[in-house]
mmCIF file with all atom_site columns, C-alpha atoms in Angstrom:
data_model
loop_
_atom_site.group_PDB
_atom_site.id
_atom_site.type_symbol
_atom_site.label_atom_id
_atom_site.label_alt_id
_atom_site.label_comp_id
_atom_site.label_asym_id
_atom_site.label_entity_id
_atom_site.label_seq_id
_atom_site.pdbx_PDB_ins_code
_atom_site.Cartn_x
_atom_site.Cartn_y
_atom_site.Cartn_z
_atom_site.occupancy
_atom_site.B_iso_or_equiv
_atom_site.pdbx_formal_charge
_atom_site.auth_seq_id
_atom_site.auth_comp_id
_atom_site.auth_asym_id
_atom_site.auth_atom_id
_atom_site.pdbx_PDB_model_num
ATOM 1   C CA . MET A 1 1   ? -4.072  -9.953  11.699  1.00 83.00 ? 1   MET A CA 1
ATOM 2   C CA . ARG A 1 2   ? -2.919  -6.820  9.943   1.00 88.00 ? 2   ARG A CA 1
ATOM 3   C CA . LEU A 1 3   ? -4.301  -4.768  7.087   1.00 88.00 ? 3   LEU A CA 1
ATOM 4   C CA . CYS A 1 4   ? -2.852  -2.278  4.620   1.00 86.00 ? 4   CYS A CA 1
ATOM 5   C CA . SER A 1 5   ? -5.354  0.010   2.933   1.00 86.00 ? 5   SER A CA 1
ATOM 6   C CA . TRP A 1 6   ? -4.444  2.023   -0.172  1.00 86.00 ? 6   TRP A CA 1
ATOM 7   C CA . PRO A 1 7   ? -6.427  4.712   -2.024  1.00 83.00 ? 7   PRO A CA 1
ATOM 8   C CA . ASP A 1 8   ? -6.590  2.862   -5.361  1.00 87.00 ? 8   ASP A CA 1
ATOM 9   C CA . ARG A 1 9   ? -6.421  -0.630  -6.841  1.00 91.00 ? 9   ARG A CA 1
ATOM 10  C CA . ASP A 1 10  ? -3.124  -0.092  -8.669  1.00 92.00 ? 10  ASP A CA 1
ATOM 11  C CA . LEU A 1 11  ? -1.295  0.814   -5.448  1.00 90.00 ? 11  LEU A CA 1
ATOM 12  C CA . ALA A 1 12  ? -2.932  -2.070  -3.587  1.00 92.00 ? 12  ALA A CA 1
ATOM 13  C CA . GLU A 1 13  ? -1.915  -4.555  -6.292  1.00 94.00 ? 13  GLU A CA 1
ATOM 14  C CA . GLN A 1 14  ? 1.642   -3.192  -6.423  1.00 94.00 ? 14  GLN A CA 1
ATOM 15  C CA . HIS A 1 15  ? 2.087   -3.434  -2.657  1.00 92.00 ? 15  HIS A CA 1
ATOM 16  C CA . SER A 1 16  ? 0.482   -6.878  -2.564  1.00 94.00 ? 16  SER A CA 1
ATOM 17  C CA . ARG A 1 17  ? 2.945   -8.175  -5.193  1.00 94.00 ? 17  ARG A CA 1
ATOM 18  C CA . ASN A 1 18  ? 5.923   -6.707  -3.336  1.00 93.00 ? 18  ASN A CA 1
ATOM 19  C CA . ILE A 1 19  ? 4.836   -7.997  0.075   1.00 93.00 ? 19  ILE A CA 1
ATOM 20  C CA . ARG A 1 20  ? 4.162   -11.484 -1.318  1.00 94.00 ? 20  ARG A CA 1
ATOM 21  C CA . ARG A 1 21  ? 7.620   -11.496 -2.895  1.00 92.00 ? 21  ARG A CA 1
ATOM 22  C CA . TRP A 1 22  ? 9.217   -10.393 0.397   1.00 91.00 ? 22  TRP A CA 1
ATOM 23  C CA . LEU A 1 23  ? 7.327   -13.035 2.388   1.00 90.00 ? 23  LEU A CA 1
ATOM 24  C CA . ALA A 1 24  ? 7.785   -15.880 -0.110  1.00 90.00 ? 24  ALA A CA 1
ATOM 25  C CA . GLY A 1 25  ? 8.898   -19.015 1.705   1.00 89.00 ? 25  GLY A CA 1
ATOM 26  C CA . THR A 1 26  ? 7.394   -17.925 5.032   1.00 91.00 ? 26  THR A CA 1
ATOM 27  C CA . PRO A 1 27  ? 4.169   -19.232 6.560   1.00 91.00 ? 27  PRO A CA 1
ATOM 28  C CA . TYR A 1 28  ? 2.489   -15.802 6.293   1.00 92.00 ? 28  TYR A CA 1
ATOM 29  C CA . ARG A 1 29  ? -0.666  -15.655 4.190   1.00 95.00 ? 29  ARG A CA 1
ATOM 30  C CA . VAL A 1 30  ? -1.223  -12.398 2.294   1.00 95.00 ? 30  VAL A CA 1
ATOM 31  C CA . GLU A 1 31  ? -4.491  -11.696 0.478   1.00 95.00 ? 31  GLU A CA 1
ATOM 32  C CA . LEU A 1 32  ? -5.431  -8.870  -1.873  1.00 95.00 ? 32  LEU A CA 1
ATOM 33  C CA . LEU A 1 33  ? -8.983  -7.559  -1.421  1.00 94.00 ? 33  LEU A CA 1
ATOM 34  C CA . THR A 1 34  ? -10.341 -4.946  -3.818  1.00 91.00 ? 34  THR A CA 1
ATOM 35  C CA . GLY A 1 35  ? -13.789 -4.044  -5.081  1.00 88.00 ? 35  GLY A CA 1
ATOM 36  C CA . SER A 1 36  ? -12.911 -5.349  -8.549  1.00 89.00 ? 36  SER A CA 1
ATOM 37  C CA . LEU A 1 37  ? -12.592 -9.016  -7.487  1.00 90.00 ? 37  LEU A CA 1
ATOM 38  C CA . LYS A 1 38  ? -15.183 -11.506 -8.692  1.00 93.00 ? 38  LYS A CA 1
ATOM 39  C CA . ALA A 1 39  ? -17.900 -12.187 -6.097  1.00 92.00 ? 39  ALA A CA 1
ATOM 40  C CA . LYS A 1 40  ? -16.790 -15.795 -5.439  1.00 95.00 ? 40  LYS A CA 1
ATOM 41  C CA . GLU A 1 41  ? -13.135 -14.852 -4.940  1.00 94.00 ? 41  GLU A CA 1
ATOM 42  C CA . LYS A 1 42  ? -14.078 -11.918 -2.697  1.00 93.00 ? 42  LYS A CA 1
ATOM 43  C CA . ARG A 1 43  ? -16.351 -14.150 -0.588  1.00 93.00 ? 43  ARG A CA 1
ATOM 44  C CA . GLU A 1 44  ? -13.614 -16.788 -0.177  1.00 95.00 ? 44  GLU A CA 1
ATOM 45  C CA . ILE A 1 45  ? -11.097 -14.163 0.962   1.00 94.00 ? 45  ILE A CA 1
ATOM 46  C CA . GLN A 1 46  ? -13.630 -12.609 3.357   1.00 94.00 ? 46  GLN A CA 1
ATOM 47  C CA . GLU A 1 47  ? -14.342 -16.044 4.879   1.00 95.00 ? 47  GLU A CA 1
ATOM 48  C CA . ALA A 1 48  ? -10.600 -16.663 5.366   1.00 95.00 ? 48  ALA A CA 1
ATOM 49  C CA . ILE A 1 49  ? -10.267 -13.235 7.040   1.00 93.00 ? 49  ILE A CA 1
ATOM 50  C CA . ALA A 1 50  ? -13.213 -13.949 9.356   1.00 93.00 ? 50  ALA A CA 1
ATOM 51  C CA . GLU A 1 51  ? -11.667 -17.309 10.322  1.00 93.00 ? 51  GLU A CA 1
ATOM 52  C CA . GLY A 1 52  ? -8.311  -15.669 11.084  1.00 92.00 ? 52  GLY A CA 1
ATOM 53  C CA . ASP A 1 53  ? -6.544  -17.629 8.341   1.00 94.00 ? 53  ASP A CA 1
ATOM 54  C CA . VAL A 1 54  ? -5.071  -14.494 6.732   1.00 93.00 ? 54  VAL A CA 1
ATOM 55  C CA . ASP A 1 55  ? -2.066  -12.755 8.276   1.00 94.00 ? 55  ASP A CA 1
ATOM 56  C CA . LEU A 1 56  ? -2.102  -9.624  6.114   1.00 94.00 ? 56  LEU A CA 1
ATOM 57  C CA . VAL A 1 57  ? -4.925  -8.149  4.053   1.00 93.00 ? 57  VAL A CA 1
ATOM 58  C CA . VAL A 1 58  ? -3.815  -5.671  1.400   1.00 94.00 ? 58  VAL A CA 1
ATOM 59  C CA . GLY A 1 59  ? -6.447  -3.715  -0.447  1.00 91.00 ? 59  GLY A CA 1
ATOM 60  C CA . THR A 1 60  ? -8.449  -0.617  -1.168  1.00 87.00 ? 60  THR A CA 1
ATOM 61  C CA . HIS A 1 61  ? -11.295 0.758   0.931   1.00 80.00 ? 61  HIS A CA 1
ATOM 62  C CA . ALA A 1 62  ? -12.925 -2.638  0.277   1.00 80.00 ? 62  ALA A CA 1
ATOM 63  C CA . VAL A 1 63  ? -10.949 -4.014  3.255   1.00 84.00 ? 63  VAL A CA 1
ATOM 64  C CA . ILE A 1 64  ? -12.901 -1.737  5.619   1.00 81.00 ? 64  ILE A CA 1
ATOM 65  C CA . GLN A 1 65  ? -16.416 -2.571  4.355   1.00 80.00 ? 65  GLN A CA 1
ATOM 66  C CA . GLU A 1 66  ? -19.051 -3.946  6.715   1.00 76.00 ? 66  GLU A CA 1
ATOM 67  C CA . SER A 1 67  ? -18.948 -7.325  4.920   1.00 83.00 ? 67  SER A CA 1
ATOM 68  C CA . VAL A 1 68  ? -15.310 -7.837  5.987   1.00 88.00 ? 68  VAL A CA 1
ATOM 69  C CA . GLN A 1 69  ? -15.273 -9.282  9.508   1.00 88.00 ? 69  GLN A CA 1
ATOM 70  C CA . PHE A 1 70  ? -11.887 -9.399  11.203  1.00 88.00 ? 70  PHE A CA 1
ATOM 71  C CA . LYS A 1 71  ? -11.226 -12.132 13.748  1.00 85.00 ? 71  LYS A CA 1
ATOM 72  C CA . ARG A 1 72  ? -8.516  -10.131 15.550  1.00 83.00 ? 72  ARG A CA 1
ATOM 73  C CA . LEU A 1 73  ? -7.256  -7.023  13.825  1.00 86.00 ? 73  LEU A CA 1
ATOM 74  C CA . GLY A 1 74  ? -4.136  -5.787  15.594  1.00 86.00 ? 74  GLY A CA 1
ATOM 75  C CA . LEU A 1 75  ? -2.673  -3.274  13.127  1.00 87.00 ? 75  LEU A CA 1
ATOM 76  C CA . ALA A 1 76  ? -4.140  -1.163  10.333  1.00 85.00 ? 76  ALA A CA 1
ATOM 77  C CA . ILE A 1 77  ? -1.779  0.683   8.003   1.00 86.00 ? 77  ILE A CA 1
ATOM 78  C CA . ILE A 1 78  ? -3.712  3.303   6.073   1.00 82.00 ? 78  ILE A CA 1
ATOM 79  C CA . ASP A 1 79  ? -2.333  5.448   3.277   1.00 82.00 ? 79  ASP A CA 1
ATOM 80  C CA . GLU A 1 80  ? -4.049  8.767   3.725   1.00 72.00 ? 80  GLU A CA 1
ATOM 81  C CA . GLN A 1 81  ? -4.878  10.578  0.529   1.00 61.00 ? 81  GLN A CA 1
ATOM 82  C CA . HIS A 1 82  ? -7.200  13.532  0.950   1.00 51.00 ? 82  HIS A CA 1
ATOM 83  C CA . ARG A 1 83  ? -10.072 12.249  3.142   1.00 57.00 ? 83  ARG A CA 1
ATOM 84  C CA . PHE A 1 84  ? -9.528  8.566   2.339   1.00 58.00 ? 84  PHE A CA 1
ATOM 85  C CA . GLY A 1 85  ? -7.688  7.632   5.530   1.00 63.00 ? 85  GLY A CA 1
ATOM 86  C CA . VAL A 1 86  ? -9.971  9.685   7.767   1.00 68.00 ? 86  VAL A CA 1
ATOM 87  C CA . MET A 1 87  ? -13.088 7.816   6.588   1.00 73.00 ? 87  MET A CA 1
ATOM 88  C CA . GLN A 1 88  ? -11.446 4.402   6.954   1.00 72.00 ? 88  GLN A CA 1
ATOM 89  C CA . ARG A 1 89  ? -10.305 5.128   10.522  1.00 72.00 ? 89  ARG A CA 1
ATOM 90  C CA . ALA A 1 90  ? -13.802 6.368   11.404  1.00 76.00 ? 90  ALA A CA 1
ATOM 91  C CA . GLU A 1 91  ? -15.411 3.225   9.947   1.00 77.00 ? 91  GLU A CA 1
ATOM 92  C CA . LEU A 1 92  ? -13.165 0.905   11.981  1.00 77.00 ? 92  LEU A CA 1
ATOM 93  C CA . HIS A 1 93  ? -13.982 2.884   15.127  1.00 76.00 ? 93  HIS A CA 1
ATOM 94  C CA . ARG A 1 94  ? -17.738 2.835   14.355  1.00 77.00 ? 94  ARG A CA 1
ATOM 95  C CA . ARG A 1 95  ? -17.617 -0.962  14.102  1.00 77.00 ? 95  ARG A CA 1
ATOM 96  C CA . GLY A 1 96  ? -15.858 -1.238  17.472  1.00 73.00 ? 96  GLY A CA 1
ATOM 97  C CA . ILE A 1 97  ? -12.597 -2.392  15.914  1.00 78.00 ? 97  ILE A CA 1
ATOM 98  C CA . ASN A 1 98  ? -9.718  -0.578  17.585  1.00 80.00 ? 98  ASN A CA 1
ATOM 99  C CA . PRO A 1 99  ? -6.386  -1.780  16.193  1.00 82.00 ? 99  PRO A CA 1
ATOM 100 C CA . ASP A 1 100 ? -3.141  0.125   16.393  1.00 82.00 ? 100 ASP A CA 1
ATOM 101 C CA . ILE A 1 101 ? -3.228  2.444   13.386  1.00 79.00 ? 101 ILE A CA 1
ATOM 102 C CA . LEU A 1 102 ? -0.281  3.642   11.333  1.00 80.00 ? 102 LEU A CA 1
ATOM 103 C CA . VAL A 1 103 ? -1.246  6.446   8.959   1.00 78.00 ? 103 VAL A CA 1
ATOM 104 C CA . ILE A 1 104 ? 1.193   7.092   6.151   1.00 79.00 ? 104 ILE A CA 1
ATOM 105 C CA . THR A 1 105 ? 1.084   10.094  3.884   1.00 75.00 ? 105 THR A CA 1
ATOM 106 C CA . ALA A 1 106 ? 3.209   12.161  1.573   1.00 72.00 ? 106 ALA A CA 1
ATOM 107 C CA . THR A 1 107 ? 0.938   15.187  1.989   1.00 70.00 ? 107 THR A CA 1
ATOM 108 C CA . PRO A 1 108 ? -0.960  15.277  5.300   1.00 68.00 ? 108 PRO A CA 1
ATOM 109 C CA . ILE A 1 109 ? -4.468  16.704  5.284   1.00 68.00 ? 109 ILE A CA 1
ATOM 110 C CA . PRO A 1 110 ? -5.296  19.540  7.721   1.00 72.00 ? 110 PRO A CA 1
ATOM 111 C CA . ARG A 1 111 ? -7.279  17.269  10.081  1.00 67.00 ? 111 ARG A CA 1
ATOM 112 C CA . SER A 1 112 ? -4.309  14.921  10.549  1.00 67.00 ? 112 SER A CA 1
ATOM 113 C CA . LEU A 1 113 ? -1.987  17.860  11.117  1.00 70.00 ? 113 LEU A CA 1
ATOM 114 C CA . ALA A 1 114 ? -4.353  19.163  13.809  1.00 73.00 ? 114 ALA A CA 1
ATOM 115 C CA . MET A 1 115 ? -4.568  15.718  15.447  1.00 68.00 ? 115 MET A CA 1
ATOM 116 C CA . THR A 1 116 ? -0.774  15.620  15.560  1.00 68.00 ? 116 THR A CA 1
ATOM 117 C CA . VAL A 1 117 ? -0.533  19.110  17.072  1.00 70.00 ? 117 VAL A CA 1
ATOM 118 C CA . TYR A 1 118 ? -3.149  18.319  19.745  1.00 71.00 ? 118 TYR A CA 1
ATOM 119 C CA . GLY A 1 119 ? -1.554  15.003  20.710  1.00 67.00 ? 119 GLY A CA 1
ATOM 120 C CA . ASP A 1 120 ? -4.020  12.569  19.125  1.00 64.00 ? 120 ASP A CA 1
ATOM 121 C CA . LEU A 1 121 ? -1.416  11.286  16.652  1.00 64.00 ? 121 LEU A CA 1
ATOM 122 C CA . GLU A 1 122 ? 2.294   10.723  16.984  1.00 68.00 ? 122 GLU A CA 1
ATOM 123 C CA . ILE A 1 123 ? 4.527   11.535  14.058  1.00 68.00 ? 123 ILE A CA 1
ATOM 124 C CA . SER A 1 124 ? 7.566   9.857   12.548  1.00 71.00 ? 124 SER A CA 1
ATOM 125 C CA . VAL A 1 125 ? 9.426   11.435  9.667   1.00 72.00 ? 125 VAL A CA 1
ATOM 126 C CA . ILE A 1 126 ? 11.438  9.336   7.230   1.00 71.00 ? 126 ILE A CA 1
ATOM 127 C CA . ASP A 1 127 ? 13.843  11.844  5.766   1.00 76.00 ? 127 ASP A CA 1
ATOM 128 C CA . GLU A 1 128 ? 16.591  9.657   4.321   1.00 79.00 ? 128 GLU A CA 1
ATOM 129 C CA . MET A 1 129 ? 16.946  7.011   1.658   1.00 77.00 ? 129 MET A CA 1
ATOM 130 C CA . PRO A 1 130 ? 17.188  3.318   2.584   1.00 76.00 ? 130 PRO A CA 1
ATOM 131 C CA . PRO A 1 131 ? 20.762  1.936   2.690   1.00 83.00 ? 131 PRO A CA 1
ATOM 132 C CA . GLY A 1 132 ? 22.192  1.390   -0.773  1.00 81.00 ? 132 GLY A CA 1
ATOM 133 C CA . ARG A 1 133 ? 19.499  3.461   -2.504  1.00 76.00 ? 133 ARG A CA 1
ATOM 134 C CA . THR A 1 134 ? 20.561  6.477   -4.562  1.00 74.00 ? 134 THR A CA 1
ATOM 135 C CA . LEU A 1 135 ? 18.685  9.392   -6.041  1.00 72.00 ? 135 LEU A CA 1
ATOM 136 C CA . SER A 1 136 ? 17.522  8.999   -9.636  1.00 65.00 ? 136 SER A CA 1
ATOM 137 C CA . ARG A 1 137 ? 18.996  11.364  -12.166 1.00 63.00 ? 137 ARG A CA 1
ATOM 138 C CA . PRO A 1 138 ? 16.478  12.214  -14.890 1.00 57.00 ? 138 PRO A CA 1
ATOM 139 C CA . SER A 1 139 ? 17.624  12.051  -18.492 1.00 55.00 ? 139 SER A CA 1
ATOM 140 C CA . SER A 1 140 ? 15.776  12.209  -21.762 1.00 53.00 ? 140 SER A CA 1
ATOM 141 C CA . ALA A 1 141 ? 16.501  11.387  -25.360 1.00 48.00 ? 141 ALA A CA 1
ATOM 142 C CA . ALA A 1 142 ? 14.485  11.496  -28.562 1.00 48.00 ? 142 ALA A CA 1
ATOM 143 C CA . MET A 1 143 ? 13.649  7.953   -29.659 1.00 50.00 ? 143 MET A CA 1
ATOM 144 C CA . THR A 1 144 ? 15.156  8.026   -33.163 1.00 55.00 ? 144 THR A CA 1
ATOM 145 C CA . GLY A 1 145 ? 18.110  6.257   -34.766 1.00 57.00 ? 145 GLY A CA 1
ATOM 146 C CA . ALA A 1 146 ? 21.186  5.845   -32.566 1.00 59.00 ? 146 ALA A CA 1
ATOM 147 C CA . LYS A 1 147 ? 19.483  7.618   -29.666 1.00 57.00 ? 147 LYS A CA 1
ATOM 148 C CA . LYS A 1 148 ? 16.728  4.978   -29.705 1.00 56.00 ? 148 LYS A CA 1
ATOM 149 C CA . SER A 1 149 ? 19.316  2.226   -29.303 1.00 60.00 ? 149 SER A CA 1
ATOM 150 C CA . THR A 1 150 ? 21.093  4.161   -26.536 1.00 66.00 ? 150 THR A CA 1
ATOM 151 C CA . SER A 1 151 ? 17.807  4.849   -24.739 1.00 65.00 ? 151 SER A CA 1
ATOM 152 C CA . SER A 1 152 ? 16.706  1.219   -24.983 1.00 65.00 ? 152 SER A CA 1
ATOM 153 C CA . SER A 1 153 ? 20.061  0.071   -23.633 1.00 72.00 ? 153 SER A CA 1
ATOM 154 C CA . ALA A 1 154 ? 19.895  2.561   -20.746 1.00 71.00 ? 154 ALA A CA 1
ATOM 155 C CA . ILE A 1 155 ? 16.363  1.483   -19.844 1.00 68.00 ? 155 ILE A CA 1
ATOM 156 C CA . ARG A 1 156 ? 17.322  -2.206  -20.013 1.00 70.00 ? 156 ARG A CA 1
ATOM 157 C CA . SER A 1 157 ? 20.334  -1.713  -17.719 1.00 74.00 ? 157 SER A CA 1
ATOM 158 C CA . ARG A 1 158 ? 18.224  0.288   -15.228 1.00 69.00 ? 158 ARG A CA 1
ATOM 159 C CA . THR A 1 159 ? 15.496  -2.359  -15.105 1.00 69.00 ? 159 THR A CA 1
ATOM 160 C CA . ASP A 1 160 ? 18.103  -5.137  -14.797 1.00 72.00 ? 160 ASP A CA 1
ATOM 161 C CA . ALA A 1 161 ? 19.454  -3.249  -11.775 1.00 73.00 ? 161 ALA A CA 1
ATOM 162 C CA . ARG A 1 162 ? 15.869  -2.972  -10.420 1.00 66.00 ? 162 ARG A CA 1
ATOM 163 C CA . LEU A 1 163 ? 15.864  0.799   -10.875 1.00 65.00 ? 163 LEU A CA 1
ATOM 164 C CA . THR A 1 164 ? 12.992  2.910   -12.155 1.00 60.00 ? 164 THR A CA 1
ATOM 165 C CA . SER A 1 165 ? 12.554  4.047   -15.747 1.00 59.00 ? 165 SER A CA 1
ATOM 166 C CA . PHE A 1 166 ? 9.826   6.288   -17.090 1.00 55.00 ? 166 PHE A CA 1
ATOM 167 C CA . ILE A 1 167 ? 8.937   6.546   -20.765 1.00 55.00 ? 167 ILE A CA 1
ATOM 168 C CA . GLN A 1 168 ? 6.795   9.431   -21.920 1.00 43.00 ? 168 GLN A CA 1
#
């Protein structure tokens, strides 16, 4: 079993949707576990995790709570934001659960930097775009008249191409 822990529900839901889409048609079972689930749904997911019926648990800090019992947790991927990842790693260790841990971060906290320097963490740097991915070029336009039509068309073509658009 593997888990992915994210700092907030929106990120957890986004990653859960993407992972489910990527694994569609495979026998892998992915479950989303967040604090906002209804009690019955949360209990059912926790039971499936305890039985080992779930291959990947995606969620917030709710995946690390005492009430979540892992049958065999082999890998924990934790997005570290401020002290979030530190507390989740400590909780797994306190419970005697010692999976391989992959900590991901855009801005490492001082403790993680120190652990890397002193040999307690290994580091991998991803410093290039995935194949076929290009940098986004920002553009803006006032949403009036002809510019509104042009902007709408540009946004539609970007979303059709599965690119990102931001409207402010």
